[in-house]
PDB file of C-alpha atoms in Angstrom:
ATOM      1  CA  MET A   6     117.865 118.890  87.169  1.00 75.00           C
ATOM      2  CA  ASP A   7     121.277 117.269  87.522  1.00 81.00           C
ATOM      3  CA  ARG A   8     122.803 119.638  84.981  1.00 85.00           C
ATOM      4  CA  PHE A   9     121.195 122.623  86.728  1.00 82.00           C
ATOM      5  CA  ASN A  10     122.774 121.490  90.008  1.00 83.00           C
ATOM      6  CA  GLU A  11     126.168 121.007  88.318  1.00 86.00           C
ATOM      7  CA  VAL A  12     126.006 124.515  86.851  1.00 82.00           C
ATOM      8  CA  SER A  13     124.992 125.955  90.227  1.00 85.00           C
ATOM      9  CA  LEU A  14     127.983 124.296  91.922  1.00 86.00           C
ATOM     10  CA  ARG A  15     130.359 125.765  89.332  1.00 86.00           C
ATOM     11  CA  PHE A  16     129.490 129.270  90.544  1.00 82.00           C
ATOM     12  CA  GLY A  17     131.632 128.523  93.612  1.00 86.00           C
ATOM     13  CA  GLU A  18     134.684 128.026  91.401  1.00 86.00           C
ATOM     14  CA  GLU A  19     137.041 130.715  90.244  1.00 88.00           C
ATOM     15  CA  LEU A  20     135.767 131.760  86.802  1.00 86.00           C
ATOM     16  CA  ASN A  21     136.680 134.458  84.315  1.00 90.00           C
ATOM     17  CA  ASP A  22     133.985 136.802  82.975  1.00 88.00           C
ATOM     18  CA  ASP A  23     133.303 134.768  79.824  1.00 90.00           C
ATOM     19  CA  GLU A  24     132.919 131.514  81.783  1.00 87.00           C
ATOM     20  CA  MET A  25     130.666 133.243  84.317  1.00 87.00           C
ATOM     21  CA  ASN A  26     128.463 134.730  81.563  1.00 88.00           C
ATOM     22  CA  ALA A  27     128.231 131.341  79.808  1.00 89.00           C
ATOM     23  CA  LEU A  28     127.195 129.671  83.096  1.00 85.00           C
ATOM     24  CA  ILE A  29     124.613 132.367  83.835  1.00 88.00           C
ATOM     25  CA  GLU A  30     123.135 131.943  80.344  1.00 92.00           C
ATOM     26  CA  GLU A  31     123.075 128.125  80.616  1.00 87.00           C
ATOM     27  CA  GLN A  32     121.537 128.271  84.079  1.00 89.00           C
ATOM     28  CA  GLY A  33     118.846 130.651  82.768  1.00 90.00           C
ATOM     29  CA  ASP A  34     118.054 128.297  79.872  1.00 90.00           C
ATOM     30  CA  LEU A  35     117.929 125.304  82.211  1.00 85.00           C
ATOM     31  CA  GLN A  36     115.695 127.142  84.664  1.00 88.00           C
ATOM     32  CA  THR A  37     113.276 128.087  81.863  1.00 87.00           C
ATOM     33  CA  ARG A  38     113.057 124.434  80.747  1.00 87.00           C
ATOM     34  CA  ILE A  39     112.661 123.179  84.311  1.00 81.00           C
ATOM     35  CA  ASP A  40     109.906 125.741  84.972  1.00 81.00           C
ATOM     36  CA  ALA A  41     108.089 124.792  81.750  1.00 81.00           C
ATOM     37  CA  LEU A  42     108.147 121.105  82.701  1.00 74.00           C
ATOM     38  CA  GLY A  43     107.182 121.713  86.321  1.00 74.00           C
ATOM     39  CA  ALA A  44     110.253 119.714  87.272  1.00 73.00           C
ATOM     40  CA  TRP A  45     110.875 121.625  90.527  1.00 78.00           C
ATOM     41  CA  GLU A  46     107.915 119.730  91.987  1.00 75.00           C
ATOM     42  CA  LEU A  47     108.723 116.396  90.353  1.00 75.00           C
ATOM     43  CA  ASP A  48     110.387 114.752  93.351  1.00 78.00           C
ATOM     44  CA  ARG A  49     107.553 115.794  95.651  1.00 82.00           C
ATOM     45  CA  LYS A  50     104.902 114.651  93.131  1.00 82.00           C
ATOM     46  CA  LEU A  51     106.720 111.363  92.646  1.00 79.00           C
ATOM     47  CA  ASP A  52     106.877 110.707  96.386  1.00 83.00           C
ATOM     48  CA  ILE A  53     103.164 111.487  96.801  1.00 85.00           C
ATOM     49  CA  ALA A  54     102.125 109.363  93.806  1.00 84.00           C
ATOM     50  CA  ALA A  55     104.405 106.472  94.782  1.00 83.00           C
ATOM     51  CA  ASP A  56     102.961 106.445  98.286  1.00 86.00           C
ATOM     52  CA  ALA A  57      99.359 106.800  97.093  1.00 85.00           C
ATOM     53  CA  LEU A  58      99.688 104.024  94.502  1.00 85.00           C
ATOM     54  CA  ARG A  59     101.572 101.786  96.949  1.00 85.00           C
ATOM     55  CA  LEU A  60     104.601 101.400  94.712  1.00 83.00           C
ATOM     56  CA  PRO A  61     107.347  99.016  95.783  1.00 83.00           C
ATOM     57  CA  SER A  62     110.600 100.404  97.180  1.00 83.00           C
ATOM     58  CA  TRP A  63     112.815 102.471  94.864  1.00 81.00           C
ATOM     59  CA  ASN A  64     115.544  99.836  94.752  1.00 81.00           C
ATOM     60  CA  ALA A  65     113.186  96.984  93.741  1.00 83.00           C
ATOM     61  CA  SER A  66     113.949  95.424  90.361  1.00 83.00           C
ATOM     62  CA  VAL A  67     111.041  95.677  87.919  1.00 80.00           C
ATOM     63  CA  GLN A  68     111.717  92.095  86.763  1.00 84.00           C
ATOM     64  CA  HIS A  69     110.828  90.826  90.235  1.00 86.00           C
ATOM     65  CA  LEU A  70     107.569  92.776  90.591  1.00 86.00           C
ATOM     66  CA  SER A  71     104.142  91.195  90.323  1.00 86.00           C
ATOM     67  CA  GLY A  72     101.845  92.105  87.431  1.00 84.00           C
ATOM     68  CA  GLY A  73      99.827  94.448  89.640  1.00 82.00           C
ATOM     69  CA  GLU A  74     102.979  96.173  90.918  1.00 85.00           C
ATOM     70  CA  ARG A  75     104.285  96.626  87.378  1.00 87.00           C
ATOM     71  CA  ARG A  76     100.964  98.074  86.317  1.00 87.00           C
ATOM     72  CA  ARG A  77     101.017 100.562  89.223  1.00 87.00           C
ATOM     73  CA  VAL A  78     104.600 101.618  88.387  1.00 87.00           C
ATOM     74  CA  ALA A  79     103.642 102.188  84.731  1.00 87.00           C
ATOM     75  CA  PHE A  80     100.474 104.000  85.826  1.00 88.00           C
ATOM     76  CA  CYS A  81     102.472 106.315  88.102  1.00 88.00           C
ATOM     77  CA  GLN A  82     104.890 107.057  85.263  1.00 88.00           C
ATOM     78  CA  LEU A  83     101.972 107.865  82.941  1.00 88.00           C
ATOM     79  CA  LEU A  84     100.286 110.182  85.440  1.00 88.00           C
ATOM     80  CA  LEU A  85     103.477 112.091  86.173  1.00 86.00           C
ATOM     81  CA  ALA A  86     104.310 112.438  82.464  1.00 86.00           C
ATOM     82  CA  GLY A  87     101.192 114.614  82.245  1.00 86.00           C
ATOM     83  CA  PRO A  88     100.107 114.036  78.637  1.00 90.00           C
ATOM     84  CA  GLU A  89      97.377 116.247  77.184  1.00 94.00           C
ATOM     85  CA  MET A  90      95.070 113.229  77.077  1.00 94.00           C
ATOM     86  CA  LEU A  91      95.034 110.248  79.421  1.00 92.00           C
ATOM     87  CA  LEU A  92      93.442 107.084  78.036  1.00 93.00           C
ATOM     88  CA  LEU A  93      92.728 104.831  81.008  1.00 93.00           C
ATOM     89  CA  ASP A  94      91.520 101.233  80.773  1.00 93.00           C
ATOM     90  CA  GLU A  95      90.082 100.036  84.082  1.00 94.00           C
ATOM     91  CA  PRO A  96      92.266 102.463  86.075  1.00 93.00           C
ATOM     92  CA  THR A  97      91.058 101.273  89.479  1.00 93.00           C
ATOM     93  CA  ASN A  98      92.141  97.655  88.935  1.00 89.00           C
ATOM     94  CA  HIS A  99      94.963  96.641  91.306  1.00 84.00           C
ATOM     95  CA  LEU A 100      94.300  99.699  93.511  1.00 89.00           C
ATOM     96  CA  ASP A 101      93.052  99.663  97.091  1.00 91.00           C
ATOM     97  CA  ALA A 102      90.364 102.075  98.318  1.00 94.00           C
ATOM     98  CA  GLU A 103      92.856 104.705  99.513  1.00 94.00           C
ATOM     99  CA  SER A 104      94.696 104.636  96.185  1.00 93.00           C
ATOM    100  CA  VAL A 105      91.416 104.998  94.285  1.00 95.00           C
ATOM    101  CA  ALA A 106      90.468 107.985  96.469  1.00 95.00           C
ATOM    102  CA  TRP A 107      93.850 109.604  95.736  1.00 94.00           C
ATOM    103  CA  LEU A 108      93.431 108.910  91.998  1.00 95.00           C
ATOM    104  CA  GLU A 109      89.988 110.532  92.020  1.00 96.00           C
ATOM    105  CA  ARG A 110      91.406 113.675  93.656  1.00 94.00           C
ATOM    106  CA  TYR A 111      94.357 113.687  91.253  1.00 93.00           C
ATOM    107  CA  LEU A 112      92.132 113.405  88.174  1.00 94.00           C
ATOM    108  CA  GLU A 113      89.812 116.167  89.405  1.00 93.00           C
ATOM    109  CA  GLN A 114      92.799 118.538  89.229  1.00 91.00           C
ATOM    110  CA  TYR A 115      94.237 117.083  86.017  1.00 91.00           C
ATOM    111  CA  PRO A 116      94.620 119.878  83.442  1.00 91.00           C
ATOM    112  CA  GLY A 117      94.224 117.639  80.381  1.00 91.00           C
ATOM    113  CA  THR A 118      91.491 115.389  79.043  1.00 93.00           C
ATOM    114  CA  VAL A 119      90.844 112.051  80.735  1.00 93.00           C
ATOM    115  CA  VAL A 120      89.083 109.214  78.906  1.00 93.00           C
ATOM    116  CA  ALA A 121      88.415 106.187  81.100  1.00 93.00           C
ATOM    117  CA  VAL A 122      86.881 102.845  80.226  1.00 92.00           C
ATOM    118  CA  THR A 123      85.750 101.279  83.477  1.00 92.00           C
ATOM    119  CA  HIS A 124      83.101  99.183  85.148  1.00 92.00           C
ATOM    120  CA  ASP A 125      83.724 100.947  88.467  1.00 94.00           C
ATOM    121  CA  ARG A 126      80.504 102.938  88.843  1.00 92.00           C
ATOM    122  CA  TYR A 127      81.661 104.561  92.097  1.00 95.00           C
ATOM    123  CA  PHE A 128      84.763 105.866  90.317  1.00 94.00           C
ATOM    124  CA  LEU A 129      82.556 107.176  87.486  1.00 93.00           C
ATOM    125  CA  ASP A 130      80.258 108.846  90.003  1.00 94.00           C
ATOM    126  CA  ASN A 131      83.192 110.653  91.597  1.00 95.00           C
ATOM    127  CA  VAL A 132      85.215 111.548  88.497  1.00 93.00           C
ATOM    128  CA  ALA A 133      83.151 111.617  85.296  1.00 92.00           C
ATOM    129  CA  GLY A 134      81.904 114.881  83.832  1.00 92.00           C
ATOM    130  CA  TRP A 135      80.684 113.229  80.631  1.00 91.00           C
ATOM    131  CA  ILE A 136      79.776 109.650  79.759  1.00 90.00           C
ATOM    132  CA  LEU A 137      79.720 108.218  76.241  1.00 89.00           C
ATOM    133  CA  GLU A 138      77.270 105.338  76.006  1.00 87.00           C
ATOM    134  CA  LEU A 139      77.689 102.952  73.087  1.00 88.00           C
ATOM    135  CA  ASP A 140      74.238 101.646  72.160  1.00 86.00           C
ATOM    136  CA  ARG A 141      73.271  99.732  69.014  1.00 86.00           C
ATOM    137  CA  GLY A 142      76.208 101.081  67.060  1.00 88.00           C
ATOM    138  CA  TYR A 143      75.780 104.709  68.146  1.00 87.00           C
ATOM    139  CA  GLY A 144      77.689 106.849  70.630  1.00 89.00           C
ATOM    140  CA  ILE A 145      75.383 108.819  72.910  1.00 87.00           C
ATOM    141  CA  PRO A 146      77.095 111.555  74.976  1.00 90.00           C
ATOM    142  CA  TRP A 147      75.699 112.337  78.430  1.00 88.00           C
ATOM    143  CA  GLU A 148      76.771 115.241  80.578  1.00 91.00           C
ATOM    144  CA  GLY A 149      77.281 114.300  84.212  1.00 91.00           C
ATOM    145  CA  ASN A 150      78.459 111.411  86.331  1.00 92.00           C
ATOM    146  CA  TYR A 151      77.240 107.808  86.446  1.00 92.00           C
ATOM    147  CA  SER A 152      74.180 108.516  88.620  1.00 93.00           C
ATOM    148  CA  SER A 153      72.985 111.339  86.382  1.00 92.00           C
ATOM    149  CA  TRP A 154      73.628 109.131  83.337  1.00 90.00           C
ATOM    150  CA  LEU A 155      71.312 106.483  84.803  1.00 90.00           C
ATOM    151  CA  GLU A 156      68.581 109.089  85.342  1.00 90.00           C
ATOM    152  CA  GLN A 157      69.007 110.546  81.859  1.00 88.00           C
ATOM    153  CA  LYS A 158      69.073 107.082  80.315  1.00 88.00           C
ATOM    154  CA  ASP A 159      65.818 106.123  82.056  1.00 89.00           C
ATOM    155  CA  GLN A 160      64.217 109.291  80.682  1.00 89.00           C
ATOM    156  CA  ARG A 161      65.547 108.583  77.191  1.00 86.00           C
ATOM    157  CA  LEU A 162      64.265 105.005  77.294  1.00 88.00           C
ATOM    158  CA  GLU A 163      60.807 106.199  78.391  1.00 89.00           C
ATOM    159  CA  ILE A 164      60.704 108.666  75.495  1.00 88.00           C
ATOM    160  CA  GLU A 165      61.956 105.991  73.101  1.00 86.00           C
ATOM    161  CA  GLU A 166      59.309 103.562  74.339  1.00 88.00           C
ATOM    162  CA  LYS A 167      56.558 106.176  73.850  1.00 87.00           C
ATOM    163  CA  ARG A 168      57.814 106.906  70.346  1.00 84.00           C
ATOM    164  CA  ASN A 169      57.926 103.217  69.553  1.00 82.00           C
ATOM    165  CA  ARG A 170      54.375 102.744  70.835  1.00 82.00           C
ATOM    166  CA  HIS A 171      53.212 105.801  68.918  1.00 75.00           C
ATOM    167  CA  GLY A 172      55.046 104.499  65.847  1.00 67.00           C
ATOM    168  CA  GLU A 173      53.378 101.085  66.219  1.00 59.00           C
ATOM    169  CA  ASN A 174      49.984 102.772  66.550  1.00 57.00           C
ATOM    170  CA  ARG A 175      50.712 104.920  63.511  1.00 54.00           C
ATOM    171  CA  SER A 176      51.918 101.883  61.581  1.00 49.00           C
ATOM    172  CA  GLN A 177      48.805  99.962  62.601  1.00 51.00           C
ATOM    173  CA  SER A 178      46.529 102.874  61.637  1.00 50.00           C
ATOM    174  CA  ASN A 179      48.381 103.213  58.323  1.00 49.00           C
ATOM    175  CA  TRP A 180      47.924  99.490  57.744  1.00 50.00           C
ATOM    176  CA  ASN A 181      44.236  99.702  58.635  1.00 49.00           C
ATOM    177  CA  GLY A 182      43.842 102.690  56.303  1.00 48.00           C
ATOM    178  CA  LEU A 183      45.536 100.802  53.503  1.00 46.00           C
ATOM    179  CA  GLU A 184      43.243  97.842  54.058  1.00 52.00           C
ATOM    180  CA  LEU A 185      40.252 100.188  54.067  1.00 45.00           C
ATOM    181  CA  ILE A 186      41.353 101.730  50.770  1.00 46.00           C
ATOM    182  CA  ARG A 187      41.952  98.304  49.301  1.00 52.00           C
ATOM    183  CA  GLY A 188      38.568  97.151  50.558  1.00 53.00           C
ATOM    184  CA  LEU A 189      36.838 100.213  49.104  1.00 50.00           C
ATOM    185  CA  GLY A 190      38.664  99.642  45.865  1.00 51.00           C
ATOM    186  CA  ARG A 191      37.382  96.067  45.659  1.00 51.00           C
ATOM    187  CA  GLN A 192      33.864  97.156  46.487  1.00 52.00           C
ATOM    188  CA  LYS A 193      34.001  99.848  43.789  1.00 51.00           C
ATOM    189  CA  VAL A 194      35.340  97.337  41.251  1.00 45.00           C
ATOM    190  CA  ARG A 195      32.554  94.898  42.203  1.00 52.00           C
ATOM    191  CA  HIS A 196      29.985  97.682  41.990  1.00 49.00           C
ATOM    192  CA  VAL A 197      31.259  98.837  38.572  1.00 45.00           C
ATOM    193  CA  CYS A 198      31.388  95.226  37.311  1.00 48.00           C
ATOM    194  CA  SER A 199      27.920  94.529  38.606  1.00 51.00           C
ATOM    195  CA  ASP A 200      26.594  97.708  36.904  1.00 49.00           C
ATOM    196  CA  LEU A 201      28.196  96.696  33.643  1.00 48.00           C
ATOM    197  CA  MET A 202      26.710  93.226  33.801  1.00 51.00           C
ATOM    198  CA  ASN A 203      23.218  94.484  34.479  1.00 50.00           C
TER     199      ASN A 203
END
């Protein structure tokens, strides 16, 4: 942005045709890069994010910030960098309710993928579109927010319980059948032995 502003100021100077053409070309290249990065809005986005995340004043030294303040500064930098995928670990820690509400709105509009590990069920209810449950060494994907995950999980557990009961019944009936076959086998052997002896 600074270079773009410098180039723009040079247009007020007396320039020959070659210098003017070179400046026009450079300004065009800079504008294309600025547009691609969305940098025209950067100052506005930074002000909004800094206010929403309750960042300390711009002239504060990072060395003198608390752990929570440092985390919020780093978090703001990450959000504004706009990576294709955000990996967030407990993103609502060190944030007040207003900051969490802003973060929820921000993430709803986020164009990339957001993966969050959090215990904040209200945040998950408001932001999550999918939940990955880790259960007994398996990842189970669920479509929806935290509340719908709870409902779906209850349904899955009921089905699992029925299957387990049915499996126990089947196992018990298989065991009983095996015992019956064994018993019949013994009776037949006894019967054959008794016939041979008589």
